[in-house]
Amino acid sequence: MKDLHLNNEQLPWHSSCREQLNGYIANNRIPHALILAGHEGIGKMLLAQQISHLLLCDRPKNNQACGSCHACKLILAATHPDFIMVSPEEEGKSILIDRIRALANTLTLKPHYAKYRIILINPAHKLNRNAANALLKTLEEPGENNLFLLVTDQLESLPATIRSRCQTLHVPTPEQCDAISWLAKRLPNQNAARLIKIAAGSPIKAFNLAESGVEKDYELLESLWLELYKGQIDPITAASKTEKIRLSLIIEWITHWVVELVQIQFDPDLGQLKGSGQEAAGASDILKDLQSSLDLRRLFDLLEQLYQAKRLLDSSVNRQLMLEAIFISWCSINKKSC
Ligand SMILES: [Zn+2]
């Protein structure tokens, strides 16, 4: 991520967003508050950083920061006083009201060097209710030189009052083939298609996951998922075997598989396509076998259970119990074996 930023690489699937943003800048009509929304791992934060960088640069060229002026050097050293990052103090925690109050005091002053002061809030959906209310007051009277960039992959979790005071830019997810070819250029010695699948189509996420050896975790969960489906392992044992895999990844991967299965129920051709393509053997077997034995109502219940689990990820959940419950629901979907 850091390297990508330093290279100032323009991601191809950002081009429509960049055009829109460049239009705002060219016409001097930059919204005072802008939400960058889209799926996780598609480079929204990178885009927000690049736009901030461009706006603060003293000598921008071809809609890019020059990288060598005084302002650029300050940004690259993370010491530019007019560029303020607001994030949770700990990953996964909320952004608290004290942070927004402290910010409000700073905003009454003029920017130090630049024409603008940029406040980048990421992830914006992590503002807790009080912090969001405090931000709302600031957004009502932002001051003419302050620009707010809010980055989120959960737009619907942002209060409607905040959304109504911002313009929203939807950052698109690249087509799968574009994501694979982008990743393959950066990681020529790795299986880009497989990594994109593991990252549910998100190329930046796939890039970051590639170094963490997460493929083995994915394969383990995939085989357990299939064994559960076939009744070859019980949910309690299966849950305990996943203990080394990050819980958020487990929920994300299973959700992705279940969504695929729901889609196949409505469009069986999709299953044929995936079953005969380059999908992993385990997933293909499930897809082929499920055509006649799936209980759609239970599948939707499982999906709801997974969304609920995702919402609970930041709280102190009992992971073993959570996973057992999910696995039991999954077993009950296969009317043949459970
Ligand atoms: Zn510059």
mmCIF file of C-alpha atoms and ligand atoms in Angstrom:
data_model
loop_
_atom_site.group_PDB
_atom_site.id
_atom_site.type_symbol
_atom_site.label_atom_id
_atom_site.label_comp_id
_atom_site.label_asym_id
_atom_site.label_seq_id
_atom_site.Cartn_x
_atom_site.Cartn_y
_atom_site.Cartn_z
ATOM 1 C CA MET A 1 0.000 0.000 0.000
ATOM 2 C CA LYS A 2 2.746 2.393 0.964
ATOM 3 C CA ASP A 3 4.757 1.516 -2.122
ATOM 4 C CA LEU A 4 1.736 1.971 -4.325
ATOM 5 C CA HIS A 5 1.206 5.421 -2.854
ATOM 6 C CA LEU A 6 4.824 6.459 -3.338
ATOM 7 C CA ASN A 7 4.708 5.321 -6.936
ATOM 8 C CA ASN A 8 1.606 7.442 -7.380
ATOM 9 C CA GLU A 9 0.204 4.632 -9.459
ATOM 10 C CA GLN A 10 -3.174 5.340 -10.980
ATOM 11 C CA LEU A 11 -5.281 2.216 -10.714
ATOM 12 C CA PRO A 12 -7.099 1.604 -14.013
ATOM 13 C CA TRP A 13 -10.515 1.017 -12.427
ATOM 14 C CA HIS A 14 -10.272 4.432 -10.715
ATOM 15 C CA SER A 15 -10.232 6.290 -14.023
ATOM 16 C CA SER A 16 -13.895 7.367 -14.026
ATOM 17 C CA CYS A 17 -13.605 8.590 -10.425
ATOM 18 C CA ARG A 18 -10.399 10.442 -11.208
ATOM 19 C CA GLU A 19 -12.031 12.139 -14.176
ATOM 20 C CA GLN A 20 -14.844 13.333 -11.974
ATOM 21 C CA LEU A 21 -12.439 14.547 -9.282
ATOM 22 C CA ASN A 22 -10.185 16.260 -11.820
ATOM 23 C CA GLY A 23 -13.290 17.987 -13.165
ATOM 24 C CA TYR A 24 -14.088 19.329 -9.699
ATOM 25 C CA ILE A 25 -10.530 20.604 -9.332
ATOM 26 C CA ALA A 26 -10.369 22.148 -12.826
ATOM 27 C CA ASN A 27 -13.632 24.015 -12.248
ATOM 28 C CA ASN A 28 -12.718 24.923 -8.685
ATOM 29 C CA ARG A 29 -15.891 23.233 -7.484
ATOM 30 C CA ILE A 30 -14.513 20.753 -5.005
ATOM 31 C CA PRO A 31 -17.228 19.598 -2.585
ATOM 32 C CA HIS A 32 -16.374 20.504 1.003
ATOM 33 C CA ALA A 33 -17.234 16.941 2.017
ATOM 34 C CA LEU A 34 -16.833 13.892 -0.169
ATOM 35 C CA ILE A 35 -17.491 10.238 0.626
ATOM 36 C CA LEU A 36 -15.424 7.649 -1.251
ATOM 37 C CA ALA A 37 -17.503 4.479 -1.027
ATOM 38 C CA GLY A 38 -16.970 1.005 -2.448
ATOM 39 C CA HIS A 39 -15.924 -2.536 -1.639
ATOM 40 C CA GLU A 40 -13.029 -3.289 0.657
ATOM 41 C CA GLY A 41 -9.621 -3.678 -0.975
ATOM 42 C CA ILE A 42 -10.136 -1.730 -4.204
ATOM 43 C CA GLY A 43 -7.860 1.199 -3.343
ATOM 44 C CA LYS A 44 -10.314 3.806 -2.030
ATOM 45 C CA MET A 45 -7.806 4.963 0.567
ATOM 46 C CA LEU A 46 -5.077 5.151 -2.065
ATOM 47 C CA LEU A 47 -7.339 7.312 -4.227
ATOM 48 C CA ALA A 48 -8.169 9.558 -1.254
ATOM 49 C CA GLN A 49 -4.457 9.953 -0.473
ATOM 50 C CA GLN A 50 -3.611 10.713 -4.084
ATOM 51 C CA ILE A 51 -6.332 13.360 -4.328
ATOM 52 C CA SER A 52 -5.198 14.918 -1.040
ATOM 53 C CA HIS A 53 -1.641 14.908 -2.292
ATOM 54 C CA LEU A 54 -2.678 16.521 -5.583
ATOM 55 C CA LEU A 55 -4.637 19.268 -3.831
ATOM 56 C CA LEU A 56 -1.798 20.108 -1.461
ATOM 57 C CA CYS A 57 1.037 19.978 -4.029
ATOM 58 C CA ASP A 58 2.568 23.351 -4.985
ATOM 59 C CA ARG A 59 3.344 22.310 -8.576
ATOM 60 C CA PRO A 60 0.835 19.693 -9.768
ATOM 61 C CA LYS A 61 1.313 18.442 -13.305
ATOM 62 C CA ASN A 62 -1.094 16.445 -15.492
ATOM 63 C CA ASN A 63 -3.474 16.008 -12.568
ATOM 64 C CA GLN A 64 -0.756 14.478 -10.416
ATOM 65 C CA ALA A 65 1.285 15.743 -7.489
ATOM 66 C CA CYS A 66 4.860 16.571 -8.519
ATOM 67 C CA GLY A 67 6.425 14.533 -5.708
ATOM 68 C CA SER A 68 9.327 16.961 -5.243
ATOM 69 C CA CYS A 69 7.999 20.325 -3.987
ATOM 70 C CA HIS A 70 8.091 21.331 -0.326
ATOM 71 C CA ALA A 71 4.448 20.300 0.209
ATOM 72 C CA CYS A 72 4.996 16.916 -1.444
ATOM 73 C CA LYS A 73 8.041 16.272 0.732
ATOM 74 C CA LEU A 74 6.028 17.091 3.848
ATOM 75 C CA ILE A 75 3.248 14.747 2.737
ATOM 76 C CA LEU A 76 5.631 11.908 1.943
ATOM 77 C CA ALA A 77 7.191 12.383 5.382
ATOM 78 C CA ALA A 78 3.660 12.373 6.895
ATOM 79 C CA THR A 79 4.314 15.794 8.464
ATOM 80 C CA HIS A 80 2.168 18.154 6.371
ATOM 81 C CA PRO A 81 0.224 20.258 8.898
ATOM 82 C CA ASP A 82 -2.719 20.744 6.525
ATOM 83 C CA PHE A 83 -3.280 17.029 6.017
ATOM 84 C CA ILE A 84 -5.089 15.471 8.955
ATOM 85 C CA MET A 85 -5.796 11.751 9.174
ATOM 86 C CA VAL A 86 -8.589 10.596 11.456
ATOM 87 C CA SER A 87 -8.732 6.867 12.219
ATOM 88 C CA PRO A 88 -9.570 4.675 15.213
ATOM 89 C CA GLU A 89 -6.772 4.577 17.789
ATOM 90 C CA GLU A 90 -6.799 0.792 17.508
ATOM 91 C CA GLU A 91 -7.740 -1.169 14.426
ATOM 92 C CA GLY A 92 -11.339 -2.321 14.581
ATOM 93 C CA LYS A 93 -12.281 0.147 17.333
ATOM 94 C CA SER A 94 -14.480 3.230 16.992
ATOM 95 C CA ILE A 95 -13.493 6.820 16.284
ATOM 96 C CA LEU A 96 -14.463 8.682 19.458
ATOM 97 C CA ILE A 97 -15.937 12.123 20.035
ATOM 98 C CA ASP A 98 -12.756 13.516 21.644
ATOM 99 C CA ARG A 99 -10.938 13.082 18.343
ATOM 100 C CA ILE A 100 -13.607 15.044 16.468
ATOM 101 C CA ARG A 101 -13.755 17.766 19.145
ATOM 102 C CA ALA A 102 -9.987 18.224 18.981
ATOM 103 C CA LEU A 103 -10.298 18.425 15.227
ATOM 104 C CA ALA A 104 -13.010 21.092 15.417
ATOM 105 C CA ASN A 105 -10.648 23.385 17.349
ATOM 106 C CA THR A 106 -7.953 23.059 14.676
ATOM 107 C CA LEU A 107 -10.394 23.782 11.873
ATOM 108 C CA THR A 108 -11.136 27.307 13.057
ATOM 109 C CA LEU A 109 -7.545 28.275 12.114
ATOM 110 C CA LYS A 110 -6.445 28.954 8.545
ATOM 111 C CA PRO A 111 -4.400 26.266 6.767
ATOM 112 C CA HIS A 112 -0.653 26.592 7.470
ATOM 113 C CA TYR A 113 0.785 26.319 3.958
ATOM 114 C CA ALA A 114 -1.779 25.223 1.467
ATOM 115 C CA LYS A 115 -4.962 26.634 0.024
ATOM 116 C CA TYR A 116 -6.823 23.749 1.626
ATOM 117 C CA ARG A 117 -6.754 21.749 4.789
ATOM 118 C CA ILE A 118 -7.730 18.144 4.135
ATOM 119 C CA ILE A 119 -9.301 15.940 6.765
ATOM 120 C CA LEU A 120 -9.277 12.283 5.740
ATOM 121 C CA ILE A 121 -11.531 10.071 7.864
ATOM 122 C CA ASN A 122 -10.995 6.326 7.434
ATOM 123 C CA PRO A 123 -12.980 4.187 7.949
ATOM 124 C CA ALA A 124 -15.780 6.730 8.291
ATOM 125 C CA HIS A 125 -18.344 4.124 9.390
ATOM 126 C CA LYS A 126 -16.251 3.668 12.531
ATOM 127 C CA LEU A 127 -17.339 7.071 13.866
ATOM 128 C CA ASN A 128 -19.416 6.237 16.919
ATOM 129 C CA ARG A 129 -22.754 7.985 17.371
ATOM 130 C CA ASN A 130 -21.424 10.897 19.444
ATOM 131 C CA ALA A 131 -18.453 11.398 17.144
ATOM 132 C CA ALA A 132 -20.773 11.353 14.118
ATOM 133 C CA ASN A 133 -23.003 13.984 15.742
ATOM 134 C CA ALA A 134 -19.984 16.158 16.479
ATOM 135 C CA LEU A 135 -18.774 15.773 12.899
ATOM 136 C CA LEU A 136 -22.228 16.678 11.648
ATOM 137 C CA LYS A 137 -21.989 20.061 13.380
ATOM 138 C CA THR A 138 -18.616 20.627 11.743
ATOM 139 C CA LEU A 139 -19.955 19.644 8.326
ATOM 140 C CA GLU A 140 -22.764 22.177 8.712
ATOM 141 C CA GLU A 141 -20.174 24.951 9.032
ATOM 142 C CA PRO A 142 -16.986 23.470 7.616
ATOM 143 C CA GLY A 143 -15.090 26.713 6.976
ATOM 144 C CA GLU A 144 -14.182 27.594 3.411
ATOM 145 C CA ASN A 145 -10.706 26.026 3.329
ATOM 146 C CA ASN A 146 -11.510 22.693 4.957
ATOM 147 C CA LEU A 147 -12.141 19.632 2.788
ATOM 148 C CA PHE A 148 -13.432 16.408 4.288
ATOM 149 C CA LEU A 149 -12.776 13.052 2.650
ATOM 150 C CA LEU A 150 -14.665 10.149 4.199
ATOM 151 C CA VAL A 151 -13.630 6.648 3.139
ATOM 152 C CA THR A 152 -15.922 3.689 3.777
ATOM 153 C CA ASP A 153 -16.835 0.209 2.593
ATOM 154 C CA GLN A 154 -20.060 0.340 4.616
ATOM 155 C CA LEU A 155 -21.854 3.382 3.268
ATOM 156 C CA GLU A 156 -25.184 2.221 4.668
ATOM 157 C CA SER A 157 -23.690 2.300 8.187
ATOM 158 C CA LEU A 158 -22.992 6.033 7.954
ATOM 159 C CA PRO A 159 -25.789 8.138 9.479
ATOM 160 C CA ALA A 160 -28.140 9.535 6.825
ATOM 161 C CA THR A 161 -27.555 13.010 8.262
ATOM 162 C CA ILE A 162 -23.831 12.741 7.469
ATOM 163 C CA ARG A 163 -24.459 11.288 4.008
ATOM 164 C CA SER A 164 -26.878 14.084 3.166
ATOM 165 C CA ARG A 165 -24.168 16.685 3.802
ATOM 166 C CA CYS A 166 -21.575 14.992 1.607
ATOM 167 C CA GLN A 167 -21.284 14.166 -2.047
ATOM 168 C CA THR A 168 -20.754 10.452 -2.588
ATOM 169 C CA LEU A 169 -18.337 9.069 -5.119
ATOM 170 C CA HIS A 170 -18.837 5.345 -5.749
ATOM 171 C CA VAL A 171 -15.478 3.723 -6.446
ATOM 172 C CA PRO A 172 -16.099 0.707 -8.713
ATOM 173 C CA THR A 173 -14.815 -2.817 -8.154
ATOM 174 C CA PRO A 174 -12.767 -3.921 -11.189
ATOM 175 C CA GLU A 175 -13.966 -6.733 -13.436
ATOM 176 C CA GLN A 176 -12.425 -10.011 -12.321
ATOM 177 C CA CYS A 177 -10.238 -10.329 -15.432
ATOM 178 C CA ASP A 178 -8.925 -6.761 -14.952
ATOM 179 C CA ALA A 179 -8.196 -7.454 -11.289
ATOM 180 C CA ILE A 180 -6.308 -10.646 -12.170
ATOM 181 C CA SER A 181 -4.213 -9.016 -14.893
ATOM 182 C CA TRP A 182 -3.360 -6.065 -12.604
ATOM 183 C CA LEU A 183 -2.264 -8.418 -9.818
ATOM 184 C CA ALA A 184 -0.375 -10.780 -12.147
ATOM 185 C CA LYS A 185 1.848 -7.890 -13.264
ATOM 186 C CA ARG A 186 2.792 -7.108 -9.671
ATOM 187 C CA LEU A 187 3.120 -10.666 -8.413
ATOM 188 C CA PRO A 188 4.314 -12.622 -11.466
ATOM 189 C CA ASN A 189 5.377 -15.635 -9.397
ATOM 190 C CA GLN A 190 2.029 -16.127 -7.700
ATOM 191 C CA ASN A 191 -1.329 -17.516 -8.748
ATOM 192 C CA ALA A 192 -3.120 -14.203 -9.297
ATOM 193 C CA ALA A 193 -6.480 -15.778 -10.159
ATOM 194 C CA ARG A 194 -6.441 -17.786 -6.959
ATOM 195 C CA LEU A 195 -5.480 -14.743 -4.849
ATOM 196 C CA ILE A 196 -8.224 -12.629 -6.410
ATOM 197 C CA LYS A 197 -10.706 -15.361 -5.558
ATOM 198 C CA ILE A 198 -9.468 -15.509 -1.955
ATOM 199 C CA ALA A 199 -9.816 -11.719 -1.714
ATOM 200 C CA ALA A 200 -13.370 -11.895 -3.129
ATOM 201 C CA GLY A 201 -12.370 -9.896 -6.204
ATOM 202 C CA SER A 202 -10.546 -7.068 -4.396
ATOM 203 C CA PRO A 203 -7.102 -6.561 -5.981
ATOM 204 C CA ILE A 204 -5.448 -4.408 -3.294
ATOM 205 C CA LYS A 205 -6.627 -6.817 -0.657
ATOM 206 C CA ALA A 206 -5.280 -9.719 -2.716
ATOM 207 C CA PHE A 207 -1.950 -7.885 -2.998
ATOM 208 C CA ASN A 208 -1.782 -7.441 0.776
ATOM 209 C CA LEU A 209 -2.961 -11.001 1.492
ATOM 210 C CA ALA A 210 -0.340 -12.498 -0.831
ATOM 211 C CA GLU A 211 2.422 -11.841 1.667
ATOM 212 C CA SER A 212 0.587 -13.254 4.658
ATOM 213 C CA GLY A 213 0.486 -16.892 3.487
ATOM 214 C CA VAL A 214 -3.277 -16.823 3.681
ATOM 215 C CA GLU A 215 -3.753 -19.320 0.843
ATOM 216 C CA LYS A 216 -3.220 -22.274 3.188
ATOM 217 C CA ASP A 217 -5.898 -20.912 5.533
ATOM 218 C CA TYR A 218 -8.297 -20.594 2.631
ATOM 219 C CA GLU A 219 -7.635 -24.154 1.495
ATOM 220 C CA LEU A 220 -8.121 -25.512 5.012
ATOM 221 C CA LEU A 221 -11.442 -23.733 5.455
ATOM 222 C CA GLU A 222 -12.565 -24.787 1.998
ATOM 223 C CA SER A 223 -11.892 -28.460 2.723
ATOM 224 C CA LEU A 224 -13.588 -28.258 6.141
ATOM 225 C CA TRP A 225 -16.593 -26.587 4.513
ATOM 226 C CA LEU A 226 -16.860 -29.446 2.043
ATOM 227 C CA GLU A 227 -16.392 -32.116 4.740
ATOM 228 C CA LEU A 228 -19.157 -30.485 6.775
ATOM 229 C CA TYR A 229 -21.415 -30.513 3.763
ATOM 230 C CA LYS A 230 -20.776 -34.213 3.198
ATOM 231 C CA GLY A 231 -21.254 -35.030 6.873
ATOM 232 C CA GLN A 232 -17.633 -36.186 7.210
ATOM 233 C CA ILE A 233 -16.830 -33.950 10.181
ATOM 234 C CA ASP A 234 -18.905 -32.571 13.038
ATOM 235 C CA PRO A 235 -19.323 -28.788 13.487
ATOM 236 C CA ILE A 236 -17.539 -28.672 16.861
ATOM 237 C CA THR A 237 -14.389 -30.378 15.562
ATOM 238 C CA ALA A 238 -14.467 -28.299 12.390
ATOM 239 C CA ALA A 239 -14.731 -25.060 14.391
ATOM 240 C CA SER A 240 -11.766 -26.011 16.580
ATOM 241 C CA LYS A 241 -9.660 -26.812 13.498
ATOM 242 C CA THR A 242 -10.045 -23.232 12.262
ATOM 243 C CA GLU A 243 -8.523 -21.653 15.366
ATOM 244 C CA LYS A 244 -5.433 -20.316 13.560
ATOM 245 C CA ILE A 245 -7.452 -18.561 10.851
ATOM 246 C CA ARG A 246 -8.447 -14.942 11.396
ATOM 247 C CA LEU A 247 -12.154 -14.889 12.294
ATOM 248 C CA SER A 248 -12.966 -11.958 10.009
ATOM 249 C CA LEU A 249 -11.541 -13.897 7.047
ATOM 250 C CA ILE A 250 -13.554 -17.007 7.912
ATOM 251 C CA ILE A 251 -16.791 -15.011 7.997
ATOM 252 C CA GLU A 252 -15.892 -13.190 4.798
ATOM 253 C CA TRP A 253 -14.986 -16.326 2.829
ATOM 254 C CA ILE A 254 -18.026 -18.300 3.957
ATOM 255 C CA THR A 255 -20.295 -15.344 3.196
ATOM 256 C CA HIS A 256 -18.828 -15.179 -0.292
ATOM 257 C CA TRP A 257 -19.449 -18.906 -0.871
ATOM 258 C CA VAL A 258 -23.013 -18.714 0.406
ATOM 259 C CA VAL A 259 -23.778 -15.666 -1.750
ATOM 260 C CA GLU A 260 -22.480 -17.629 -4.761
ATOM 261 C CA LEU A 261 -24.739 -20.542 -3.876
ATOM 262 C CA VAL A 262 -27.770 -18.268 -3.600
ATOM 263 C CA GLN A 263 -26.949 -16.763 -6.997
ATOM 264 C CA ILE A 264 -26.714 -20.245 -8.501
ATOM 265 C CA GLN A 265 -30.182 -21.115 -7.239
ATOM 266 C CA PHE A 266 -31.561 -18.275 -9.324
ATOM 267 C CA ASP A 267 -29.244 -18.809 -12.276
ATOM 268 C CA PRO A 268 -28.164 -22.484 -12.555
ATOM 269 C CA ASP A 269 -25.999 -21.687 -15.601
ATOM 270 C CA LEU A 270 -23.682 -19.830 -13.237
ATOM 271 C CA GLY A 271 -23.048 -23.087 -11.358
ATOM 272 C CA GLN A 272 -22.298 -25.002 -14.558
ATOM 273 C CA LEU A 273 -19.880 -22.298 -15.568
ATOM 274 C CA LYS A 274 -18.078 -22.286 -12.248
ATOM 275 C CA GLY A 275 -18.118 -26.064 -11.874
ATOM 276 C CA SER A 276 -16.399 -26.515 -15.206
ATOM 277 C CA GLY A 277 -14.004 -23.587 -14.901
ATOM 278 C CA GLN A 278 -10.934 -22.974 -12.823
ATOM 279 C CA GLU A 279 -12.654 -22.986 -9.450
ATOM 280 C CA ALA A 280 -10.962 -24.924 -6.680
ATOM 281 C CA ALA A 281 -11.949 -28.583 -6.636
ATOM 282 C CA GLY A 282 -13.717 -28.360 -3.278
ATOM 283 C CA ALA A 283 -15.939 -25.462 -4.201
ATOM 284 C CA SER A 284 -16.777 -27.038 -7.564
ATOM 285 C CA ASP A 285 -17.865 -30.273 -5.911
ATOM 286 C CA ILE A 286 -20.200 -28.368 -3.634
ATOM 287 C CA LEU A 287 -21.616 -26.391 -6.528
ATOM 288 C CA LYS A 288 -22.252 -29.497 -8.635
ATOM 289 C CA ASP A 289 -23.805 -31.460 -5.818
ATOM 290 C CA LEU A 290 -25.966 -28.659 -4.513
ATOM 291 C CA GLN A 291 -28.104 -28.171 -7.589
ATOM 292 C CA SER A 292 -30.826 -30.557 -6.389
ATOM 293 C CA SER A 293 -30.382 -30.644 -2.645
ATOM 294 C CA LEU A 294 -30.382 -27.055 -1.521
ATOM 295 C CA ASP A 295 -32.865 -25.530 0.883
ATOM 296 C CA LEU A 296 -33.056 -21.907 -0.207
ATOM 297 C CA ARG A 297 -34.849 -20.663 2.896
ATOM 298 C CA ARG A 298 -32.142 -22.128 5.121
ATOM 299 C CA LEU A 299 -29.496 -20.664 2.856
ATOM 300 C CA PHE A 300 -30.963 -17.188 3.375
ATOM 301 C CA ASP A 301 -31.117 -17.826 7.126
ATOM 302 C CA LEU A 302 -27.433 -18.757 7.045
ATOM 303 C CA LEU A 303 -26.636 -15.588 5.130
ATOM 304 C CA GLU A 304 -28.441 -13.515 7.746
ATOM 305 C CA GLN A 305 -26.502 -15.370 10.443
ATOM 306 C CA LEU A 306 -23.242 -14.499 8.665
ATOM 307 C CA TYR A 307 -24.163 -10.809 8.358
ATOM 308 C CA GLN A 308 -25.002 -10.815 12.058
ATOM 309 C CA ALA A 309 -21.624 -12.459 12.786
ATOM 310 C CA LYS A 310 -19.857 -9.768 10.774
ATOM 311 C CA ARG A 311 -21.532 -7.060 12.837
ATOM 312 C CA LEU A 312 -20.323 -8.785 16.021
ATOM 313 C CA LEU A 313 -16.697 -9.111 14.912
ATOM 314 C CA ASP A 314 -15.499 -6.059 16.828
ATOM 315 C CA SER A 315 -17.135 -7.135 20.075
ATOM 316 C CA SER A 316 -15.816 -9.823 22.373
ATOM 317 C CA VAL A 317 -17.580 -12.790 20.801
ATOM 318 C CA ASN A 318 -17.030 -16.448 21.670
ATOM 319 C CA ARG A 319 -15.546 -17.459 18.356
ATOM 320 C CA GLN A 320 -15.865 -21.218 18.897
ATOM 321 C CA LEU A 321 -19.601 -20.917 19.642
ATOM 322 C CA MET A 322 -20.142 -18.511 16.761
ATOM 323 C CA LEU A 323 -18.474 -20.848 14.277
ATOM 324 C CA GLU A 324 -20.193 -23.958 15.637
ATOM 325 C CA ALA A 325 -23.564 -22.251 15.137
ATOM 326 C CA ILE A 326 -22.669 -21.281 11.564
ATOM 327 C CA PHE A 327 -21.387 -24.765 10.759
ATOM 328 C CA ILE A 328 -24.519 -26.392 12.236
ATOM 329 C CA SER A 329 -26.666 -24.157 10.020
ATOM 330 C CA TRP A 330 -24.557 -25.097 7.001
ATOM 331 C CA CYS A 331 -24.961 -28.822 7.740
ATOM 332 C CA SER A 332 -28.720 -28.419 8.011
ATOM 333 C CA ILE A 333 -28.855 -26.977 4.493
ATOM 334 C CA ASN A 334 -27.780 -30.256 2.963
ATOM 335 C CA LYS A 335 -30.886 -32.353 3.363
ATOM 336 C CA LYS A 336 -29.048 -35.465 2.169
ATOM 337 C CA SER A 337 -26.331 -35.787 4.772
ATOM 338 C CA CYS A 338 -27.576 -34.041 7.927
HETATM 339 ZN ZN ZN B 1 4.420 18.757 -5.297
#
